[in-house]
Short mmCIF file of C-alpha atoms in Angstrom, two decimals:
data_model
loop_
_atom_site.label_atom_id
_atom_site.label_comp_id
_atom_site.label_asym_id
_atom_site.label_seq_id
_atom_site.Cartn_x
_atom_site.Cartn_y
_atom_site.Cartn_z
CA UNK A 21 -24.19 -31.28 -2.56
CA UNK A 22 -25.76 -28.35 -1.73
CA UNK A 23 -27.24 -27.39 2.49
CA UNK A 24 -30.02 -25.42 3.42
CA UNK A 25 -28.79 -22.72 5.31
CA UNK A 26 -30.91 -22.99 9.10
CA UNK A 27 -30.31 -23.98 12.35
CA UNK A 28 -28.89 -27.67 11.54
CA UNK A 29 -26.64 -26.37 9.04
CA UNK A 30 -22.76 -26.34 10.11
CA UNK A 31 -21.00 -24.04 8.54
CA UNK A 32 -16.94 -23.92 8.35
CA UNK A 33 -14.41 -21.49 7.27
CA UNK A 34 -13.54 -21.53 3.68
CA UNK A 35 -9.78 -23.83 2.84
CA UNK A 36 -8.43 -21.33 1.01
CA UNK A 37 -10.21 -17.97 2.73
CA UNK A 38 -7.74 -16.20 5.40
CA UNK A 39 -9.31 -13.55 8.16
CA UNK A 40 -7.64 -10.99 9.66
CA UNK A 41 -9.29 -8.53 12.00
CA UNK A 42 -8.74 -5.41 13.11
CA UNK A 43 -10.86 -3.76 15.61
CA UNK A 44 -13.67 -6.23 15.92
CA UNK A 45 -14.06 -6.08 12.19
CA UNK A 46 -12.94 -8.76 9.85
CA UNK A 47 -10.90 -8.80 6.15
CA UNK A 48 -10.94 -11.97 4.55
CA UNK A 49 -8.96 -12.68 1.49
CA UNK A 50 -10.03 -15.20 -0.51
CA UNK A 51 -7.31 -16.67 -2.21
CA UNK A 52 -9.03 -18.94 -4.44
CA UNK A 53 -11.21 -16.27 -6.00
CA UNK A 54 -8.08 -13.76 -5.69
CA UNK A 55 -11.09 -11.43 -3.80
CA UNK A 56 -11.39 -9.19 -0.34
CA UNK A 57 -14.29 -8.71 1.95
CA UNK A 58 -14.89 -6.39 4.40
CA UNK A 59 -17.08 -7.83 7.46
CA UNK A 60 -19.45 -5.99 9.39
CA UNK A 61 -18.13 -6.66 13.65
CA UNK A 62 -21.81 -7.93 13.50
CA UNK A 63 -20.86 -10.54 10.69
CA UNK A 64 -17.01 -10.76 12.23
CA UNK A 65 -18.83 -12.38 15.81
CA UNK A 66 -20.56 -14.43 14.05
CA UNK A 67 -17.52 -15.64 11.51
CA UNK A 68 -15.55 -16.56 15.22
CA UNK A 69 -17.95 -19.09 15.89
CA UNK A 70 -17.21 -21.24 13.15
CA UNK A 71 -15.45 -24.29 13.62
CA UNK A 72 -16.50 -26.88 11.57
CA UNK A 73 -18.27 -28.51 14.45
CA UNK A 74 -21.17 -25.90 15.88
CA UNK A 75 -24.28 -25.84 14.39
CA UNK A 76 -26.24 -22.14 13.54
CA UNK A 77 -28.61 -23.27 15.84
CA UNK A 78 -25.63 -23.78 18.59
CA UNK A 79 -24.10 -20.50 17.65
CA UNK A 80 -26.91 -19.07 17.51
CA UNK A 81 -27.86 -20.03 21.30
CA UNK A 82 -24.68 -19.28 22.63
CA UNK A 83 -24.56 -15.87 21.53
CA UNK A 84 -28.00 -15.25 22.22
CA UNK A 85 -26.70 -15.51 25.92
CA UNK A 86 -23.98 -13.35 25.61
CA UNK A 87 -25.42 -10.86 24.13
CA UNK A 88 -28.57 -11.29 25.77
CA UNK A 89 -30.47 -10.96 22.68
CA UNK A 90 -33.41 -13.42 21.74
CA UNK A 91 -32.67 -16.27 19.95
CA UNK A 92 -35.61 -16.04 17.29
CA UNK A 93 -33.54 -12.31 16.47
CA UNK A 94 -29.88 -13.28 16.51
CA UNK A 95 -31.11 -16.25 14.41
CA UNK A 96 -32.67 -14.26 11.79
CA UNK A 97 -29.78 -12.19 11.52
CA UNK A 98 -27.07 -15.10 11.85
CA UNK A 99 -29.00 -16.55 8.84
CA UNK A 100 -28.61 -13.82 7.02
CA UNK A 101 -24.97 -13.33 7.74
CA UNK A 102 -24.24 -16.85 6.90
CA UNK A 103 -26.38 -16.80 3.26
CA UNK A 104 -24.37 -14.60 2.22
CA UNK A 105 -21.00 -15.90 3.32
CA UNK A 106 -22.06 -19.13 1.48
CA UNK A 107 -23.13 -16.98 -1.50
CA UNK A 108 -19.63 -15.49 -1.51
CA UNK A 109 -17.98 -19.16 -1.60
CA UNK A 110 -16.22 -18.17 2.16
CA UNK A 111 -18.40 -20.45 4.05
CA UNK A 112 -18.67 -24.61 3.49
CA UNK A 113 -21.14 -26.61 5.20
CA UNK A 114 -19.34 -29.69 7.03
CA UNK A 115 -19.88 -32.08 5.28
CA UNK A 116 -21.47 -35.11 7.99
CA UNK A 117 -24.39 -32.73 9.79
CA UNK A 118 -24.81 -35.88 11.96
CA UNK A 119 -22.08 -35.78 14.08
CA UNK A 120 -22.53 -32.41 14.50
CA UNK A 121 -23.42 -30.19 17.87
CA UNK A 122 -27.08 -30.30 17.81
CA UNK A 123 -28.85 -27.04 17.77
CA UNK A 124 -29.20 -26.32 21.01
CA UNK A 125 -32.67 -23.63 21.69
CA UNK A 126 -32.83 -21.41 24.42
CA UNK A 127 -35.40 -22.51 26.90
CA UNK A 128 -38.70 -21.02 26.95
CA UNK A 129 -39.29 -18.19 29.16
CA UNK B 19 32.36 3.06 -23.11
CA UNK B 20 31.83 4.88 -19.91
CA UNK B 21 30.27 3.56 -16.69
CA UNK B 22 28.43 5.26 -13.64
CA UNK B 23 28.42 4.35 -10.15
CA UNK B 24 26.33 1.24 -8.97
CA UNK B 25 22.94 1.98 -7.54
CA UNK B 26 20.36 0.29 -6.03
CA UNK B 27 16.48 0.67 -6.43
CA UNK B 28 14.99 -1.16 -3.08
CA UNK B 29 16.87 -4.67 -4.08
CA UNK B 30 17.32 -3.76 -7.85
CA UNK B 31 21.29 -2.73 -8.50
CA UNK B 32 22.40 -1.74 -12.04
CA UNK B 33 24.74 0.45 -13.31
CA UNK B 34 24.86 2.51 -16.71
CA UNK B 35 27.05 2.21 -19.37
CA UNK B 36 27.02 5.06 -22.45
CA UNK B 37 29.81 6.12 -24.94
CA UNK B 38 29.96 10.01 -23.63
CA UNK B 39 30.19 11.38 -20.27
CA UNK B 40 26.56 13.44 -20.49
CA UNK B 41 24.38 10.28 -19.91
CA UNK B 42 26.75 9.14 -17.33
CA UNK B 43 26.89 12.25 -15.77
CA UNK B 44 23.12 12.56 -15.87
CA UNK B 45 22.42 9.37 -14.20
CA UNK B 46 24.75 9.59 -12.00
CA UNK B 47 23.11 12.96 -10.56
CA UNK B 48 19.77 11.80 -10.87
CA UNK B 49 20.25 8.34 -8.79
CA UNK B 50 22.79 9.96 -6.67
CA UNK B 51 20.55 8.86 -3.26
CA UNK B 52 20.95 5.17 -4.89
CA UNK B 53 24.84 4.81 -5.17
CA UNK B 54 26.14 1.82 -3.56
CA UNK B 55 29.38 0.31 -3.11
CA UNK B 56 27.72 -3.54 -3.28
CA UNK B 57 29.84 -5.98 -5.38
CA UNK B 58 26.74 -8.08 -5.92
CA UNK B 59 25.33 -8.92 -8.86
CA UNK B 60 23.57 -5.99 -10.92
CA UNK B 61 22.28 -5.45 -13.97
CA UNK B 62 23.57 -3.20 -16.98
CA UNK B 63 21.35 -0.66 -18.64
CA UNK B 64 23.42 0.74 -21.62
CA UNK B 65 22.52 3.90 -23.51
CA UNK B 66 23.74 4.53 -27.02
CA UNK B 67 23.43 7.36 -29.70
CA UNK B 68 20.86 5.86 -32.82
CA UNK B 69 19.95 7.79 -35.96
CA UNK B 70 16.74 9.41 -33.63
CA UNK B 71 18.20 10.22 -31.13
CA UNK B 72 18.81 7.29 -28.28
CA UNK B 73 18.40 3.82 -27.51
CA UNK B 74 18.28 2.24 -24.05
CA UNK B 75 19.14 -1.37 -23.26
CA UNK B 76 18.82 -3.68 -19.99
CA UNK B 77 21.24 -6.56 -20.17
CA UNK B 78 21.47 -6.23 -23.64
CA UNK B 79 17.72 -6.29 -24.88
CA UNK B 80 16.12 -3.27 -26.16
CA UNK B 81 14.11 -1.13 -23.69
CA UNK B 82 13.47 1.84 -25.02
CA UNK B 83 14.15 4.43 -27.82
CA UNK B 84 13.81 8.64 -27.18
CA UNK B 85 15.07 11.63 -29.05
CA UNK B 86 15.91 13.26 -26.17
CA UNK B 87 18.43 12.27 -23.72
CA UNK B 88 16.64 13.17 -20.94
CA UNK B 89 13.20 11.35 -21.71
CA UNK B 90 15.42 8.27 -22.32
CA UNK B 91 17.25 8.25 -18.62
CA UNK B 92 13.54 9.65 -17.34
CA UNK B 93 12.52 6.04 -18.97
CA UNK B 94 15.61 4.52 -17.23
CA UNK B 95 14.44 5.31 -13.84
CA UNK B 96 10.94 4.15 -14.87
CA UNK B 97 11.73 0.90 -15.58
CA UNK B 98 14.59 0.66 -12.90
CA UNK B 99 11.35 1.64 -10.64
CA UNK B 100 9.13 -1.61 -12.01
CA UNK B 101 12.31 -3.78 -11.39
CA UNK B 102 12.59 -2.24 -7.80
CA UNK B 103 9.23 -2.60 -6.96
CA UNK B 104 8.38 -6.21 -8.07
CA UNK B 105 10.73 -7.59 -5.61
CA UNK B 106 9.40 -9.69 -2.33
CA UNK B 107 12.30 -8.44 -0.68
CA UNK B 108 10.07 -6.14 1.27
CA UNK B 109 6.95 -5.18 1.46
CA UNK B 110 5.79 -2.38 -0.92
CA UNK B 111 3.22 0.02 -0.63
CA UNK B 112 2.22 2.30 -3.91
CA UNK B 113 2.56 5.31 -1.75
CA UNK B 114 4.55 8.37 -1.13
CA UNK B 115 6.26 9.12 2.19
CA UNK B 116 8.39 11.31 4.58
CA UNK B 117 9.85 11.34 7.61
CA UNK B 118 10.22 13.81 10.90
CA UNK B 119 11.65 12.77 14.01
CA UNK B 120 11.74 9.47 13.27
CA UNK B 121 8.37 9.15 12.67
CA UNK B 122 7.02 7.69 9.48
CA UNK B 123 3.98 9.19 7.31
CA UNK B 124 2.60 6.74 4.66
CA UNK B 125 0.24 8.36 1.71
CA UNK B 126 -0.96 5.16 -0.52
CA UNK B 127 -2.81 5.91 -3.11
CA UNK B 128 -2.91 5.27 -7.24
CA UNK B 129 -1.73 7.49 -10.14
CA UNK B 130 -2.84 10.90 -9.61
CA UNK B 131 -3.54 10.95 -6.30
CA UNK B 132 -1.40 13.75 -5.13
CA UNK B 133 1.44 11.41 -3.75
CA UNK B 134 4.50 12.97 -5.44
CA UNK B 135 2.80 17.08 -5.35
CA UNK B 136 2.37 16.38 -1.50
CA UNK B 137 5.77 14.86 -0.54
CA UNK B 138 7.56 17.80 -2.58
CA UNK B 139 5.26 20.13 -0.17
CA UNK B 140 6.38 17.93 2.73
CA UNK B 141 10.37 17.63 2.00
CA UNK B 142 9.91 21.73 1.20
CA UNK B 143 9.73 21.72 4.72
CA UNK B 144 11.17 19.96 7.83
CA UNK B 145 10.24 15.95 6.83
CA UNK B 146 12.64 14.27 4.81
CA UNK B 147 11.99 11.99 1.90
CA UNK B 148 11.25 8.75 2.03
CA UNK B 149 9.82 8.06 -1.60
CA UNK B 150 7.49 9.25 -3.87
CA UNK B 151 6.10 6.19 -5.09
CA UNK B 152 7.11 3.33 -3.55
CA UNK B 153 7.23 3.00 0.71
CA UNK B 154 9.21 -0.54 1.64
CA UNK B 155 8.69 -1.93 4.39
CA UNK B 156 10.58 -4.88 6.58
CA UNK B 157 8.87 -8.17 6.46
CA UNK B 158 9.55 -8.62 9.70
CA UNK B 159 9.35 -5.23 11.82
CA UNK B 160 7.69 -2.91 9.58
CA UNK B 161 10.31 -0.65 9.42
CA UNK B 162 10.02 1.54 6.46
CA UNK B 163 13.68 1.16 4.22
CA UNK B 164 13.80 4.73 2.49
CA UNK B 165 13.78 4.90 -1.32
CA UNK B 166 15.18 7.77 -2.41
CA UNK B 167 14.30 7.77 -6.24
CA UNK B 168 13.90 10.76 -8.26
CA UNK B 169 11.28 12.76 -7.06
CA UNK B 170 8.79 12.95 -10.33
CA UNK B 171 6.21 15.84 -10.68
CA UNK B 172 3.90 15.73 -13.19
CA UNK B 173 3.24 19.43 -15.65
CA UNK B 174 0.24 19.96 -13.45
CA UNK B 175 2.05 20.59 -10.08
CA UNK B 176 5.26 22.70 -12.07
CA UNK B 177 3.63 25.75 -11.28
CA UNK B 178 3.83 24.92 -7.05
CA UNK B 179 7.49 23.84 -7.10
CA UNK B 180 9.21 26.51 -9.41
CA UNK B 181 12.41 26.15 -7.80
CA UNK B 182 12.63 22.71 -8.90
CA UNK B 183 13.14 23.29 -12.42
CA UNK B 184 16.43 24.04 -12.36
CA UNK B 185 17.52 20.93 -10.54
CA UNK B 186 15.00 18.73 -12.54
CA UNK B 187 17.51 16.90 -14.94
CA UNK B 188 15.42 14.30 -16.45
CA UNK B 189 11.52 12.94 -17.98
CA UNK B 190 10.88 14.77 -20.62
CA UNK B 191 8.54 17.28 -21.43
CA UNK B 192 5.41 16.59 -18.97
CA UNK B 193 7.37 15.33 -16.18
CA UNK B 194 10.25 16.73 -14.35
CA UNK B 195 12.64 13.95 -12.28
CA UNK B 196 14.48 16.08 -9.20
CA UNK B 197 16.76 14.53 -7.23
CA UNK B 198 16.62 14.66 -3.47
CA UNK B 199 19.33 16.29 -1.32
CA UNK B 200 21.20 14.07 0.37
CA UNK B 201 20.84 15.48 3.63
CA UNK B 202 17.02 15.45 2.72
CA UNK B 203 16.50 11.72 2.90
CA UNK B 204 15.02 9.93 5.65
CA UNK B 205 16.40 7.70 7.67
CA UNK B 206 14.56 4.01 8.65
CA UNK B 207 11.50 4.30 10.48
CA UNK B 208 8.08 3.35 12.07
CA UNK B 209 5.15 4.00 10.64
CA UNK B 210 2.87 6.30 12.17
CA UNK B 211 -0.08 7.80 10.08
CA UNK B 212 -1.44 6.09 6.80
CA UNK B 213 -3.45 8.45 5.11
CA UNK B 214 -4.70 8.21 1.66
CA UNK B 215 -4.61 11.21 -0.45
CA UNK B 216 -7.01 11.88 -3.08
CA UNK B 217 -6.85 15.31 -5.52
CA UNK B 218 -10.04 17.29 -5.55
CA UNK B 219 -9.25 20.45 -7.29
CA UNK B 220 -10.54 23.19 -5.12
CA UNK B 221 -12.29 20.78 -2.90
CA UNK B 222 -12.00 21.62 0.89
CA UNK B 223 -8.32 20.40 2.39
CA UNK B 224 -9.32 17.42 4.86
CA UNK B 225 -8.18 14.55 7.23
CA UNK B 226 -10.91 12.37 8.75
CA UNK B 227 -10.12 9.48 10.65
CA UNK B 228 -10.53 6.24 8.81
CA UNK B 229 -11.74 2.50 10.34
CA UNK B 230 -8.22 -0.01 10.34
CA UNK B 231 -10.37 -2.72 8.70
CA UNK B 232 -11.14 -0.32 5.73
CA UNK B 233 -7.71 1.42 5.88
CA UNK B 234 -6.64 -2.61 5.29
CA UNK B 235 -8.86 -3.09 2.63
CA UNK B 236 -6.96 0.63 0.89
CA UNK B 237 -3.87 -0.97 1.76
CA UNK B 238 -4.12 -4.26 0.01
CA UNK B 239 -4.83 -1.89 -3.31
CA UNK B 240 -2.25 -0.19 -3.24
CA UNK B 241 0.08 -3.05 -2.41
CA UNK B 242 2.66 -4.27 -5.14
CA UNK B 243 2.39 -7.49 -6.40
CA UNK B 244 -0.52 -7.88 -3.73
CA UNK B 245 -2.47 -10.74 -5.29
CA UNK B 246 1.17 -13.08 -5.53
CA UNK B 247 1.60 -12.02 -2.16
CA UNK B 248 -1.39 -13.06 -0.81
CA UNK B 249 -2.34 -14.06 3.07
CA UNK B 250 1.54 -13.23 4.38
CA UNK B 251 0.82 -9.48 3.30
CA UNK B 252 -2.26 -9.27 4.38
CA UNK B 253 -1.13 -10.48 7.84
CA UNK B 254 1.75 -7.57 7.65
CA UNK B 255 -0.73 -5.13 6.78
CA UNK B 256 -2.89 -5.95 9.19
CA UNK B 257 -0.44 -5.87 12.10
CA UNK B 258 0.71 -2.24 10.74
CA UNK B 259 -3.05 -1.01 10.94
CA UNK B 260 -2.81 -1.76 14.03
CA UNK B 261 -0.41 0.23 14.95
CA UNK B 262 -0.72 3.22 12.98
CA UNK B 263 -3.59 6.27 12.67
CA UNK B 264 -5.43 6.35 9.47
CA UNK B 265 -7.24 8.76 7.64
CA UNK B 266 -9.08 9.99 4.42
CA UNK B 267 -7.04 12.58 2.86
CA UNK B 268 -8.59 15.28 0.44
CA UNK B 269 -6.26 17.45 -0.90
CA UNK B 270 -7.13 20.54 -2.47
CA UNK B 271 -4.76 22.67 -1.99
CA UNK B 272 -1.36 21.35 -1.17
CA UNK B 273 -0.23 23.98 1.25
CA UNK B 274 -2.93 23.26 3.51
CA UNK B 275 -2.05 19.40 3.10
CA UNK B 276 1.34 20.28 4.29
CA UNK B 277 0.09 22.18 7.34
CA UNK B 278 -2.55 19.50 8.50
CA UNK B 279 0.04 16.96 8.46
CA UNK B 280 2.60 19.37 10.28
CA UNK B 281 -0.70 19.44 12.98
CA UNK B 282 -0.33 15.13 12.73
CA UNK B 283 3.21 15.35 13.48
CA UNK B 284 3.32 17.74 16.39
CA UNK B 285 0.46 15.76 17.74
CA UNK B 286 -0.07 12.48 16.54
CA UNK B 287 -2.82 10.99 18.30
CA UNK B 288 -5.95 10.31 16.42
CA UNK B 289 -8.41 12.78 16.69
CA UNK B 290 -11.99 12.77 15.66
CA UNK B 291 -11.27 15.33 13.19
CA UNK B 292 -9.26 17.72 11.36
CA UNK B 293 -9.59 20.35 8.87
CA UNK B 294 -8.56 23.45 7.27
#
């Protein structure tokens, strides 16, 4: 089964993927594939923030406060981020979006 | 039959057995830094005379056949090398290195790369030899365990090392295998500077500073056995990045190597620069 990657969509860290970081920037190893990648600290923020339970729109609210960046920007680029994470096979969406933390939008100014 | 002394490459031990004293006395020159008294188990190359010239056994299988003596025990410590270096035992880095002060400088970096030409440079002055090809280090504390194999130089850096000749007593005809004073081996260390050479004939002698997340990536590629090793290395290496300076290293001209890491040693804080 195959997710749309938006705001609903939860995304978890890959079984067999392992992160190290150094410097705010992450290396992941994906064991399955037998493959490295090099994360942008952009990417590497985002890549924290997934647990399994947050939704993109979630993360994407949360650090759209701390970075006190609009949502509709850290949004586009979280989407982007997380595309290509799924592309790369290091990024799952959970599996029940239901039980999931809803997005959660930052209020209106 | 004669046999040499034991040795041991990293967690490799063998010994050499051959029917006349010259191989023995070869080998036990050459691997002279290696020489152990251990009484654990090791294996047994065994050189004999043949029709052309030499064969070369490990444990009784066939390994290798040479005309010349001294390409055979050159392809003795090659394959004594593989043996050392596929062991988990520690955690091995394709990469030269020396050692001053009991600081440790790492060079990873593939065939070619100016690893071996740079650490003769290096050990022609005041750092002492850690390895030319293969930097262990501890599992546990990152500690690098010297390897003192033959120091190999290709035909293309003869010319900057004349003075080896004469004590090069094995490889053949386009390499020359030296062995290392004693007193010129390192002892155990940390590691303080990774830097990753790369040969650029008459290119401009550089250092520039290098991010730890893409000196990790480097690392992992010129890591032996990396893929079998998997996440537990790449947690090591990333706890050594850490704690180490790392740069891009282009080397074209060895001299001026020598002197920029000399600059790294008497100061080694990362700076945003340095070149000759």
């Amino acid at each position: 089964m195959t997710h749309a990657v938006d705001e609903s969509f939860v995304p978890a860290r890959g079984d067999a993927v392992y992160a190290v970081e150094v410097d705010g920037e992450a290396v992941l190893l994906d064991e399955e594939r037998g493959r490295l990648h090099l994360l942008s600290a952009t990417a590497t923020l985002v890549w924290r923030c997934f647990d399994g339970r947050a939704s993109i729109g979630a993360i994407v609210a949360d650090l759209s406060d701390i970075l006190g960046v609009d949502y509709e920007t850290v949004l586009a680029d979280t989407l982007t981020v997380v595309g290509q994470l799924v592309d790369e096979g290091l990024v799952r969406a959970v599996e029940a979006p239901s039980a999931a933390r809803p997005p959660r939008r930052r209020p209106e100014p | 039959m004669l046999v040499s002394s034991r040795f041991r490459a990293l967690t490799f031990r063998f010994d050499v057995a051959a029917p006349s004293v010259e191989p023995i006395a070869c080998c036990e020159r050459l691997f002279a830094n290696l020489a152990v008294a251990s009484r654990a188990p090791i294996h047994h190359y065994r050189i004999d005379d043949a029709d052309t010239g030499y064969e070369l056994r490990l444990d009784g299988h066939l390994i290798g056949q040479a005309a010349e003596l001294s390409r055979l025990v050159g392809d003795l410590a090659a394959d004594a090398n593989r043996h050392a270096v596929s062991s988990s035992a520690t955690l091995t880095l394709h990469a030269g290195g020396v050692e001053r002060d009991g600081v440790g400088f790492v060079f990873p970096g593939a065939s070619q790369a100016g690893k071996s030409t740079l650490v003769a440079g290096l050990t022609r002055g005041a750092f002492r030899y850690v390895s030319d090809e293969a930097v262990a280090l501890d599992w546990r504390t990152l500690a690098i365990r010297p390897y003192p194999k033959p120091l190999g130089l290709d035909r293309g850096s003869w010319e900057l090392f004349p003075e080896l000749e004469r004590r090069a007593c094995a490889g053949g005809a386009d390499e020359w295998l030296v062995p290392v004073d004693a007193d010129a081996v390192a002892s155990p260390c940390r590691v303080a500077v990774v830097a990753f050479p790369r040969y650029e004939k008459a290119a401009r002698t550089s250092l520039e500073p290098l991010r730890r997340a893409e000196a990790l990536i480097e690392l992992t590629k010129n890591t032996f056995r990396f893929d079998a090793l998997g996440r537990r290395a790449l947690r090591v290496l990333g706890a050594l990045v850490r704690e180490v300076d790392c740069y891009h290293f282009v080397i074209g001209d060895v001299d001026d190597a020598c002197t920029l890491v000399e600059e790294l040693a008497r100061s080694p804080r990362r700076s945003d620069a340095a070149s000759t």
